[in-house]
Amino acid sequence: MAGIVEKFVKLKTSIGGNREKTGYEDTFGMPKEEQAHITRPNKANNRIISELEFALHLSEEAQGRYDGVLEQALDFLLGKMGAQGVLTNQDCEEAEGILSPMAEEAKSYKLILAAHAHIDMNWMWSFNETVAVTLATFRSILNIMDQYPEFKYSQSQGAVYKIVEEYDPELMEEIKARIAQGRWEVTASAWVETDKNMPTGESLLRHIQYTKEYMEKVWGARDLEVDFSPDTFGHSANVPEIDRFGEVKYYYHCRGNGGKEILYRYKAPSGKEVLAYREPNWYNGAVTPHMAAGLPELARRCCGLRTGLAVYGVGDHGGGPTRRDVERALEMMEWPIYPEIVFGTFREFFKEAESVWEKLPVVERELNYFAPGCYTTQSRIKRGNRRLEASLLDAEAMSALAGKLTGFRFAKEKMENAWRDVLFTHFHDILTGSCVQDSREHAMGLFQTSMATANTQIQNAMGAIARRIDTSSIKVDVDPYYSQSEGAGAGYGIENFVGVPSTERGSGRTRIFHVFNTLAWERTQVAELTVWDWTGDMRRLHVTDCGGKEIGFQLVDKQMQQYWDHKYIRVLVDVTVPALGYTTVVLSEKEPETYPVYLQETEHVARMFDDYTIENERIAVTISAVSGRITSLRHKDTGAEMVGAEEGAGFTFIETETATSSAWNIGRYIRQIPVDRCMRIEKTADGGEGSLRGSVKATWKVADSAIEATYSLDRHQTAVRMDVKVDWNQAGSDIIPVLDYRIPLAYEPVDYQYDIPAGYIRRSALNNDVPGLQYGLARQGEGPCAILVSDSKYGYRAAKRQLGLTLINSSTSPDPYPERGIHSITLWLGVCGPDAKEAEQMATACNHGLFYQPSNSHPGTLPMESSLLGARTESGVISAVLPREDGKILVRAYGTAAEKEEIALRFASDVAEAKAVNLFGKEQGAGVKVSGNQLTFQVEPYALAEVEVELA
């Protein structure tokens, strides 16, 4: 074979316009020869050289079976070249005749040409430009379809079809006709080509559900079985489970798998598999005569599958496949010593690939990591996404509660629109932050309108319940002449995508509050209430539960605060709220028992600047008076210490290398500087015996920026909360500034655990950022573990006995100033067991606070405390409770154990009917048992499960 190859190279390079490649080359854009104005070989020369190149690999694959005819053809052509200096068309035709014994073998291979236009959502431009690109590209495609009846085209992303529907209805009708003909393949099983690491499992399910429903209802497209994720920056381990739950079974991607697999079975921890294809070339390219040369090699690496896939089309602003691509393909279809060339679709390729399913390698791991800087960059987008995902789920759960108790109507269409706007921001260059300012601003606008929808739904649902709760037994002292509290607090407490409007509806000195819990387990914790225009004596404040029993409370404000033209105080109350339900607390002024005498108690001794300790019945936290950092976090039950180094846990200012830094990457660390220049520190609540909260506030200066953190520890909690405000004035230049938070560990972890979409994963220490949805946990056997929870960050780093979380990445590309400004971040540092369900519930409770609704005294039909449903399970996690328009309720869950798990649900009323279903309501085989107001259902190991419930 070596001699034959030498003759082929000699022949090829003797024909003007040819060159030898020295490595892999993308075919994206204009070829190098055309850029250099090099005249290419004529069609006949190009054809025979391309056929010979394919024939070389074909004979090699056939163990030299065709070496004889190959050498004969090459000798013939070299002789002609030597005698004439050129190859005539007739010479090339005669050489094909010599090669004719290879024709049948050549045609046993097939190459499906799948046309596609990779359209990035707002990557380096604004939304209006995305619209223009989409419409112009699709018009070009339709023009090509009109000219070439054989041509087929594939297009992903429900969002681009929505753009066509909204902006060019005439174009829409033409596309629908091509879809109906089977010439336009819809590869949209997600609203956008989404990131797969930072959206929650629920979000990824909504991508599938809302996209499939929209494409079928509006466009008539069915059987959407392809998860088309060519440019996605990594793929969580649960992608196959999520896809199969949504009836998606094929997976096309390019990035993320660093192994040698091309065609393989991608297997989730649950055992569910999708047929995956990792693009071995690139997803933007052109039809070239060389594209079939490697087909025998690909067939070998694809377990003998002789059908190959070639994806072509100029992406983004290129308009997709070109006429040149189509013409070249039509020409290559006529070549005799060449694979069968057909215009086709991704689904057609995967259908053929199923023939080698049993032979394929199985990949059972997450397909990470690519672009780990994207877990942090453009942190405002990250915050908007996390808060919106939580708020939309809260709105659904609250609507289910209100629907059952009051007949409250769920605003299904508005909520789905809000979800779709959030799903749009999951595009792999938006949520990842690898975008420009225009893209960020558009995302922030989508977040604002979606949050308005979620908040309105929650507030209206709470109001519907509150109006029907019988509070007539509570005596109030309303004097309408003097009362101005009604309507106070409009718009208060919902900055930075946190909180729900809780406008005052009470008056007088006795106030009624209904406290709501959107999670499926009972919660005993401290709730913060805001009381507006209260004219009572704060020294005689009195709080009782719905049964009239006194409960603990604590004033956050010692005197009235002002918000616009109203006054308020904040009060902490110690409450127990039923699972997915509500309870009632009453705030009033009690009768005076004695008349006070005031003496000077504070100016007798000098102030001591000792370390601060805040503690409750479960943990004790020590904060250095010098550095403001946490130097000890001790678990009281076991005495275990979490913090293991003298400098303590806190922020680190990191200088990273500019050359290796970008929105996509955290660069090489050059210098790490603990943030310990504490400019001010003070205790803001004493945290003493009987108190509900202890808190300490610290402020630091670092470089040109300032950091303020309020540490607070509430009763019942095993984590200290840190409300962080960063005034970040850093920009990248000679170095790229990065800010993180890290805890040096007092023990050697076995490994590190993180939550991922619809589950969790355990990873070894790695000197790089890795993705986690809500938490990172340093696991040590069965003992207590340090856990770090965030309300808006995703990039964790565990190395050298440390657990850290990257907070800010001041990259300069593509946005030169992605992070300058004021950032609000909430972190929790605490103690948790190694159990995945416990960690998930702890992190979820941090990210889903209690809500409250002010009320007044009135008759009603509902009790002052109630619950819709509660769950009992060893290892299962309830991920969503959704109301349906027909009054039924959907409960979705996933397993976190290696064994089958039973989840028991208890409802507010008897269950009339229940069945296990998939994402689209199709009944599944899992048995559901009903007994009165309780039902049980099975969750397979690490799998998703869903039940549809009709209550009596």
Tab-separated table of C-alpha atoms in Angstrom, residues 346-682:
chain	number	residue	atom	x	y	z
A	346	PHE	CA	-30.639	13.349	10.737
A	347	ARG	CA	-33.528	11.067	11.609
A	348	GLU	CA	-32.868	8.982	8.496
A	349	PHE	CA	-29.247	8.572	9.556
A	350	PHE	CA	-30.135	7.540	13.097
A	351	LYS	CA	-32.705	5.054	11.827
A	352	GLU	CA	-29.973	3.340	9.821
A	353	ALA	CA	-27.533	3.598	12.732
A	354	GLU	CA	-29.912	1.552	14.880
A	355	SER	CA	-28.850	-1.484	12.842
A	356	VAL	CA	-25.550	-1.643	14.773
A	357	TRP	CA	-27.065	-0.791	18.186
A	358	GLU	CA	-25.940	-4.010	19.865
A	359	LYS	CA	-22.333	-3.574	18.747
A	360	LEU	CA	-21.944	0.035	19.895
A	361	PRO	CA	-19.811	1.105	22.855
A	362	VAL	CA	-21.706	2.334	25.907
A	363	VAL	CA	-20.650	5.652	27.453
A	364	GLU	CA	-21.739	5.993	31.085
A	365	ARG	CA	-20.373	9.347	32.188
A	366	GLU	CA	-21.074	13.030	31.946
A	367	LEU	CA	-19.642	14.521	28.756
A	368	ASN	CA	-17.784	17.385	30.367
A	369	TYR	CA	-15.841	19.658	30.664
A	370	PHE	CA	-15.739	22.268	27.948
A	371	ALA	CA	-15.707	26.035	28.599
A	372	PRO	CA	-15.810	25.930	32.430
A	373	GLY	CA	-15.620	29.732	32.565
A	374	CYS	CA	-19.180	29.678	31.274
A	375	TYR	CA	-20.424	28.445	34.650
A	376	THR	CA	-19.702	31.961	35.971
A	377	THR	CA	-19.351	34.643	33.271
A	378	GLN	CA	-22.135	37.242	32.902
A	379	SER	CA	-23.335	36.540	36.428
A	380	ARG	CA	-26.446	38.715	36.052
A	381	ILE	CA	-27.760	36.231	33.502
A	382	LYS	CA	-26.975	33.366	35.878
A	383	ARG	CA	-28.884	35.066	38.663
A	384	GLY	CA	-31.884	35.798	36.472
A	385	ASN	CA	-32.065	32.181	35.339
A	386	ARG	CA	-31.809	30.620	38.801
A	387	ARG	CA	-34.343	32.944	40.373
A	388	LEU	CA	-36.812	32.535	37.482
A	389	GLU	CA	-36.611	28.744	37.493
A	390	ALA	CA	-37.398	28.761	41.209
A	391	SER	CA	-40.185	31.333	40.904
A	392	LEU	CA	-41.949	29.557	38.055
A	393	LEU	CA	-41.953	26.295	39.995
A	394	ASP	CA	-43.239	28.131	43.075
A	395	ALA	CA	-45.998	29.697	40.970
A	396	GLU	CA	-47.086	26.297	39.677
A	397	ALA	CA	-47.130	24.715	43.122
A	398	MET	CA	-48.990	27.677	44.628
A	399	SER	CA	-51.507	27.559	41.785
A	400	ALA	CA	-52.093	23.844	42.398
A	401	LEU	CA	-52.748	24.591	46.081
A	402	ALA	CA	-55.118	27.458	45.286
A	403	GLY	CA	-56.812	25.501	42.519
A	404	LYS	CA	-57.782	22.678	44.848
A	405	LEU	CA	-58.815	24.894	47.760
A	406	THR	CA	-60.586	27.702	45.902
A	407	GLY	CA	-61.019	26.781	42.232
A	408	PHE	CA	-58.316	29.295	41.327
A	409	ARG	CA	-57.655	29.333	37.590
A	410	PHE	CA	-54.107	28.545	36.528
A	411	ALA	CA	-52.900	30.985	33.863
A	412	LYS	CA	-51.490	28.194	31.696
A	413	GLU	CA	-50.801	30.203	28.549
A	414	LYS	CA	-49.162	33.092	30.411
A	415	MET	CA	-47.030	30.728	32.438
A	416	GLU	CA	-45.907	28.769	29.385
A	417	ASN	CA	-44.960	32.010	27.663
A	418	ALA	CA	-42.937	32.988	30.729
A	419	TRP	CA	-41.231	29.588	30.714
A	420	ARG	CA	-40.426	29.894	27.003
A	421	ASP	CA	-38.808	33.284	27.547
A	422	VAL	CA	-36.592	31.745	30.224
A	423	LEU	CA	-35.880	28.746	28.001
A	424	PHE	CA	-34.736	31.147	25.284
A	425	THR	CA	-31.999	32.403	27.629
A	426	HIS	CA	-30.733	28.824	28.027
A	427	PHE	CA	-29.141	29.059	24.598
A	428	HIS	CA	-25.561	27.871	24.847
A	429	ASP	CA	-24.119	31.346	24.291
A	430	ILE	CA	-26.567	33.253	26.536
A	431	LEU	CA	-26.866	31.395	29.838
A	432	THR	CA	-23.189	30.542	29.487
A	433	GLY	CA	-22.305	34.239	29.297
A	434	SER	CA	-20.223	33.834	26.141
A	435	CYS	CA	-22.093	36.738	24.590
A	436	VAL	CA	-22.103	40.520	24.333
A	437	GLN	CA	-23.881	43.313	26.158
A	438	ASP	CA	-26.852	43.407	23.757
A	439	SER	CA	-27.478	39.731	24.388
A	440	ARG	CA	-27.323	40.187	28.157
A	441	GLU	CA	-29.705	43.142	28.060
A	442	HIS	CA	-32.241	41.190	26.018
A	443	ALA	CA	-32.004	38.275	28.465
A	444	MET	CA	-32.501	40.564	31.433
A	445	GLY	CA	-35.610	41.981	29.794
A	446	LEU	CA	-37.000	38.479	29.295
A	447	PHE	CA	-36.287	37.681	32.926
A	448	GLN	CA	-38.138	40.787	34.096
A	449	THR	CA	-41.316	40.053	32.152
A	450	SER	CA	-41.217	36.386	33.158
A	451	MET	CA	-40.764	37.320	36.810
A	452	ALA	CA	-43.746	39.653	36.553
A	453	THR	CA	-45.823	36.690	35.355
A	454	ALA	CA	-44.554	34.338	38.078
A	455	ASN	CA	-44.986	36.877	40.857
A	456	THR	CA	-48.482	37.789	39.716
A	457	GLN	CA	-49.475	34.128	39.618
A	458	ILE	CA	-48.107	33.506	43.126
A	459	GLN	CA	-49.647	36.650	44.566
A	460	ASN	CA	-53.053	35.993	43.009
A	461	ALA	CA	-53.027	32.382	44.194
A	462	MET	CA	-52.145	33.418	47.762
A	463	GLY	CA	-54.799	36.133	47.636
A	464	ALA	CA	-57.459	33.684	46.467
A	465	ILE	CA	-56.689	31.436	49.443
A	466	ALA	CA	-56.369	34.274	51.957
A	467	ARG	CA	-59.793	35.686	51.049
A	468	ARG	CA	-61.401	32.327	51.828
A	469	ILE	CA	-59.678	31.596	55.131
A	470	ASP	CA	-62.004	32.046	58.088
A	471	THR	CA	-60.252	34.584	60.315
A	472	SER	CA	-63.454	35.931	61.884
A	473	SER	CA	-62.417	34.599	65.311
A	474	ILE	CA	-59.452	36.991	65.412
A	475	LYS	CA	-60.362	40.264	67.080
A	476	VAL	CA	-58.976	43.341	65.372
A	477	ASP	CA	-58.980	46.998	66.347
A	478	VAL	CA	-59.475	48.810	63.087
A	479	ASP	CA	-60.117	52.547	63.122
A	480	PRO	CA	-60.656	53.474	59.459
A	481	TYR	CA	-60.275	57.172	60.222
A	482	TYR	CA	-56.621	56.777	61.209
A	483	SER	CA	-55.569	53.677	59.255
A	484	GLN	CA	-53.284	54.170	56.249
A	485	SER	CA	-51.688	50.747	56.037
A	486	GLU	CA	-54.024	49.212	53.435
A	487	GLY	CA	-52.061	49.008	50.172
A	488	ALA	CA	-48.702	49.887	51.753
A	489	GLY	CA	-45.609	48.090	50.511
A	490	ALA	CA	-46.656	47.908	46.865
A	491	GLY	CA	-43.620	46.660	44.951
A	492	TYR	CA	-41.526	46.224	48.096
A	493	GLY	CA	-38.958	43.463	48.571
A	494	ILE	CA	-38.652	42.082	45.055
A	495	GLU	CA	-35.307	43.485	43.918
A	496	ASN	CA	-32.757	41.274	42.176
A	497	PHE	CA	-35.380	38.675	41.234
A	498	VAL	CA	-36.016	37.744	44.876
A	499	GLY	CA	-39.310	37.736	46.761
A	500	VAL	CA	-42.982	38.112	45.957
A	501	PRO	CA	-45.076	41.273	46.431
A	502	SER	CA	-46.833	41.118	49.803
A	503	THR	CA	-48.856	44.308	49.886
A	504	GLU	CA	-50.451	45.076	53.243
A	505	ARG	CA	-54.132	44.140	53.505
A	506	GLY	CA	-54.527	44.591	57.250
A	507	SER	CA	-54.774	47.564	59.567
A	508	GLY	CA	-54.830	48.430	63.240
A	509	ARG	CA	-52.599	46.939	65.889
A	510	THR	CA	-53.615	43.337	65.240
A	511	ARG	CA	-52.292	41.988	61.968
A	512	ILE	CA	-52.950	38.632	60.334
A	513	PHE	CA	-50.424	36.863	58.103
A	514	HIS	CA	-50.809	33.646	56.134
A	515	VAL	CA	-47.430	31.966	55.582
A	516	PHE	CA	-47.081	29.643	52.562
A	517	ASN	CA	-44.769	26.737	51.789
A	518	THR	CA	-44.444	25.628	48.134
A	519	LEU	CA	-42.358	22.529	48.888
A	520	ALA	CA	-43.680	19.019	49.463
A	521	TRP	CA	-42.407	18.635	53.017
A	522	GLU	CA	-43.242	20.393	56.294
A	523	ARG	CA	-40.855	23.208	57.135
A	524	THR	CA	-40.044	24.588	60.580
A	525	GLN	CA	-38.020	27.712	60.163
A	526	VAL	CA	-37.839	31.439	60.687
A	527	ALA	CA	-39.976	33.600	58.406
A	528	GLU	CA	-39.485	37.326	57.970
A	529	LEU	CA	-42.663	39.439	57.902
A	530	THR	CA	-42.911	43.116	57.034
A	531	VAL	CA	-45.510	45.063	59.010
A	532	TRP	CA	-46.654	48.361	57.533
A	533	ASP	CA	-47.689	51.539	59.363
A	534	TRP	CA	-48.083	49.760	62.688
A	535	THR	CA	-48.870	52.234	65.451
A	536	GLY	CA	-48.416	49.907	68.405
A	537	ASP	CA	-45.659	49.793	71.008
A	538	MET	CA	-42.884	47.546	69.682
A	539	ARG	CA	-41.906	46.715	73.283
A	540	ARG	CA	-45.271	44.949	73.651
A	541	LEU	CA	-45.274	43.012	70.402
A	542	HIS	CA	-46.936	39.636	70.672
A	543	VAL	CA	-47.141	36.820	68.080
A	544	THR	CA	-49.368	33.726	68.157
A	545	ASP	CA	-50.001	30.819	65.825
A	546	CYS	CA	-53.331	29.818	64.322
A	547	GLY	CA	-54.315	28.112	67.580
A	548	GLY	CA	-53.601	31.139	69.712
A	549	LYS	CA	-50.340	29.739	71.110
A	550	GLU	CA	-47.449	32.140	71.576
A	551	ILE	CA	-44.567	31.645	69.143
A	552	GLY	CA	-41.078	33.041	69.163
A	553	PHE	CA	-40.373	36.286	67.353
A	554	GLN	CA	-37.577	38.785	66.978
A	555	LEU	CA	-37.509	42.350	65.708
A	556	VAL	CA	-35.155	42.970	62.821
A	557	ASP	CA	-35.790	46.708	63.020
A	558	LYS	CA	-35.732	48.450	66.409
A	559	GLN	CA	-37.435	51.494	64.953
A	560	MET	CA	-39.631	52.313	61.984
A	561	GLN	CA	-38.062	52.255	58.510
A	562	GLN	CA	-39.369	54.210	55.529
A	563	TYR	CA	-40.338	53.067	52.048
A	564	TRP	CA	-41.768	55.839	49.917
A	565	ASP	CA	-44.470	57.414	52.104
A	566	HIS	CA	-45.091	54.425	54.355
A	567	LYS	CA	-43.314	53.150	57.474
A	568	TYR	CA	-42.495	49.528	58.231
A	569	ILE	CA	-40.796	47.136	60.630
A	570	ARG	CA	-39.540	43.624	59.919
A	571	VAL	CA	-40.341	40.831	62.351
A	572	LEU	CA	-38.931	37.302	62.452
A	573	VAL	CA	-41.363	34.576	63.507
A	574	ASP	CA	-40.708	30.936	64.310
A	575	VAL	CA	-43.254	28.960	62.279
A	576	THR	CA	-44.056	25.441	61.182
A	577	VAL	CA	-45.748	25.403	57.768
A	578	PRO	CA	-47.394	22.221	56.429
A	579	ALA	CA	-46.141	20.587	53.238
A	580	LEU	CA	-47.357	22.494	50.171
A	581	GLY	CA	-49.703	24.428	52.375
A	582	TYR	CA	-50.092	27.399	54.659
A	583	THR	CA	-50.486	28.420	58.263
A	584	THR	CA	-51.590	31.612	59.982
A	585	VAL	CA	-49.812	33.831	62.491
A	586	VAL	CA	-51.249	36.829	64.322
A	587	LEU	CA	-49.211	39.821	65.389
A	588	SER	CA	-50.714	42.058	68.046
A	589	GLU	CA	-49.955	44.387	70.947
A	590	LYS	CA	-50.320	42.773	74.341
A	591	GLU	CA	-51.462	44.514	77.485
A	592	PRO	CA	-48.654	46.161	79.528
A	593	GLU	CA	-47.626	44.239	82.634
A	594	THR	CA	-45.381	46.923	84.182
A	595	TYR	CA	-44.419	50.447	83.344
A	596	PRO	CA	-40.778	50.618	82.207
A	597	VAL	CA	-37.893	52.424	83.916
A	598	TYR	CA	-34.945	53.331	81.676
A	599	LEU	CA	-31.356	53.358	82.949
A	600	GLN	CA	-28.067	53.823	81.106
A	601	GLU	CA	-26.704	50.319	80.540
A	602	THR	CA	-24.206	50.661	77.668
A	603	GLU	CA	-21.435	53.171	78.461
A	604	HIS	CA	-19.854	51.476	81.472
A	605	VAL	CA	-16.939	49.487	80.001
A	606	ALA	CA	-14.682	49.648	76.963
A	607	ARG	CA	-15.628	47.707	73.859
A	608	MET	CA	-13.698	44.498	73.228
A	609	PHE	CA	-12.777	43.492	69.666
A	610	ASP	CA	-12.974	39.762	70.177
A	611	ASP	CA	-14.038	37.287	67.533
A	612	TYR	CA	-17.769	37.033	66.970
A	613	THR	CA	-19.753	33.874	67.545
A	614	ILE	CA	-23.285	33.290	66.303
A	615	GLU	CA	-24.903	29.995	67.136
A	616	ASN	CA	-28.139	28.121	67.442
A	617	GLU	CA	-29.042	24.713	68.810
A	618	ARG	CA	-27.341	22.952	65.882
A	619	ILE	CA	-24.163	24.775	64.820
A	620	ALA	CA	-21.781	27.455	66.084
A	621	VAL	CA	-20.022	29.872	63.728
A	622	THR	CA	-16.978	31.959	64.650
A	623	ILE	CA	-16.054	35.035	62.615
A	624	SER	CA	-12.648	36.653	62.990
A	625	ALA	CA	-12.795	40.220	64.271
A	626	VAL	CA	-9.605	40.925	62.306
A	627	SER	CA	-10.307	39.421	58.881
A	628	GLY	CA	-14.098	39.095	58.914
A	629	ARG	CA	-13.717	35.501	57.688
A	630	ILE	CA	-15.314	32.370	59.168
A	631	THR	CA	-12.645	30.624	61.230
A	632	SER	CA	-14.850	27.908	62.706
A	633	LEU	CA	-18.078	26.139	61.803
A	634	ARG	CA	-18.798	23.450	64.386
A	635	HIS	CA	-21.552	20.855	64.279
A	636	LYS	CA	-22.868	20.652	67.842
A	637	ASP	CA	-24.345	17.149	67.705
A	638	THR	CA	-21.061	15.525	66.727
A	639	GLY	CA	-18.535	18.216	67.595
A	640	ALA	CA	-17.218	17.994	64.016
A	641	GLU	CA	-15.357	21.033	62.710
A	642	MET	CA	-15.779	21.991	59.057
A	643	VAL	CA	-13.218	24.808	58.660
A	644	GLY	CA	-9.659	23.599	58.632
A	645	ALA	CA	-7.199	26.437	58.122
A	646	GLU	CA	-6.163	29.456	60.124
A	647	GLU	CA	-7.145	31.988	57.437
A	648	GLY	CA	-10.700	30.646	57.518
A	649	ALA	CA	-13.424	30.525	54.903
A	650	GLY	CA	-14.024	33.603	52.809
A	651	PHE	CA	-13.522	35.450	49.562
A	652	THR	CA	-10.388	35.218	47.429
A	653	PHE	CA	-9.281	37.760	44.848
A	654	ILE	CA	-7.564	35.861	42.045
A	655	GLU	CA	-5.339	37.211	39.303
A	656	THR	CA	-5.589	34.950	36.261
A	657	GLU	CA	-3.605	34.814	33.058
A	658	THR	CA	-5.070	36.944	30.282
A	659	ALA	CA	-3.904	34.651	27.476
A	660	THR	CA	-5.879	31.675	28.810
A	661	SER	CA	-8.911	33.650	30.012
A	662	SER	CA	-12.167	34.463	28.268
A	663	ALA	CA	-15.884	34.164	28.802
A	664	TRP	CA	-15.369	30.463	28.067
A	665	ASN	CA	-12.462	29.828	30.417
A	666	ILE	CA	-11.127	30.687	33.857
A	667	GLY	CA	-7.459	31.334	33.099
A	668	ARG	CA	-4.410	29.959	34.831
A	669	TYR	CA	-4.149	31.272	38.389
A	670	ILE	CA	-1.222	33.673	38.801
A	671	ARG	CA	-1.848	34.940	42.325
A	672	GLN	CA	-4.477	34.238	44.983
A	673	ILE	CA	-5.114	36.903	47.598
A	674	PRO	CA	-7.399	36.165	50.553
A	675	VAL	CA	-9.852	39.012	51.039
A	676	ASP	CA	-9.059	39.858	54.668
A	677	ARG	CA	-8.746	43.640	54.697
A	678	CYS	CA	-11.882	44.032	56.789
A	679	MET	CA	-12.737	47.728	56.984
A	680	ARG	CA	-15.700	47.365	59.343
A	681	ILE	CA	-17.354	44.560	61.276
A	682	GLU	CA	-20.251	44.679	63.716
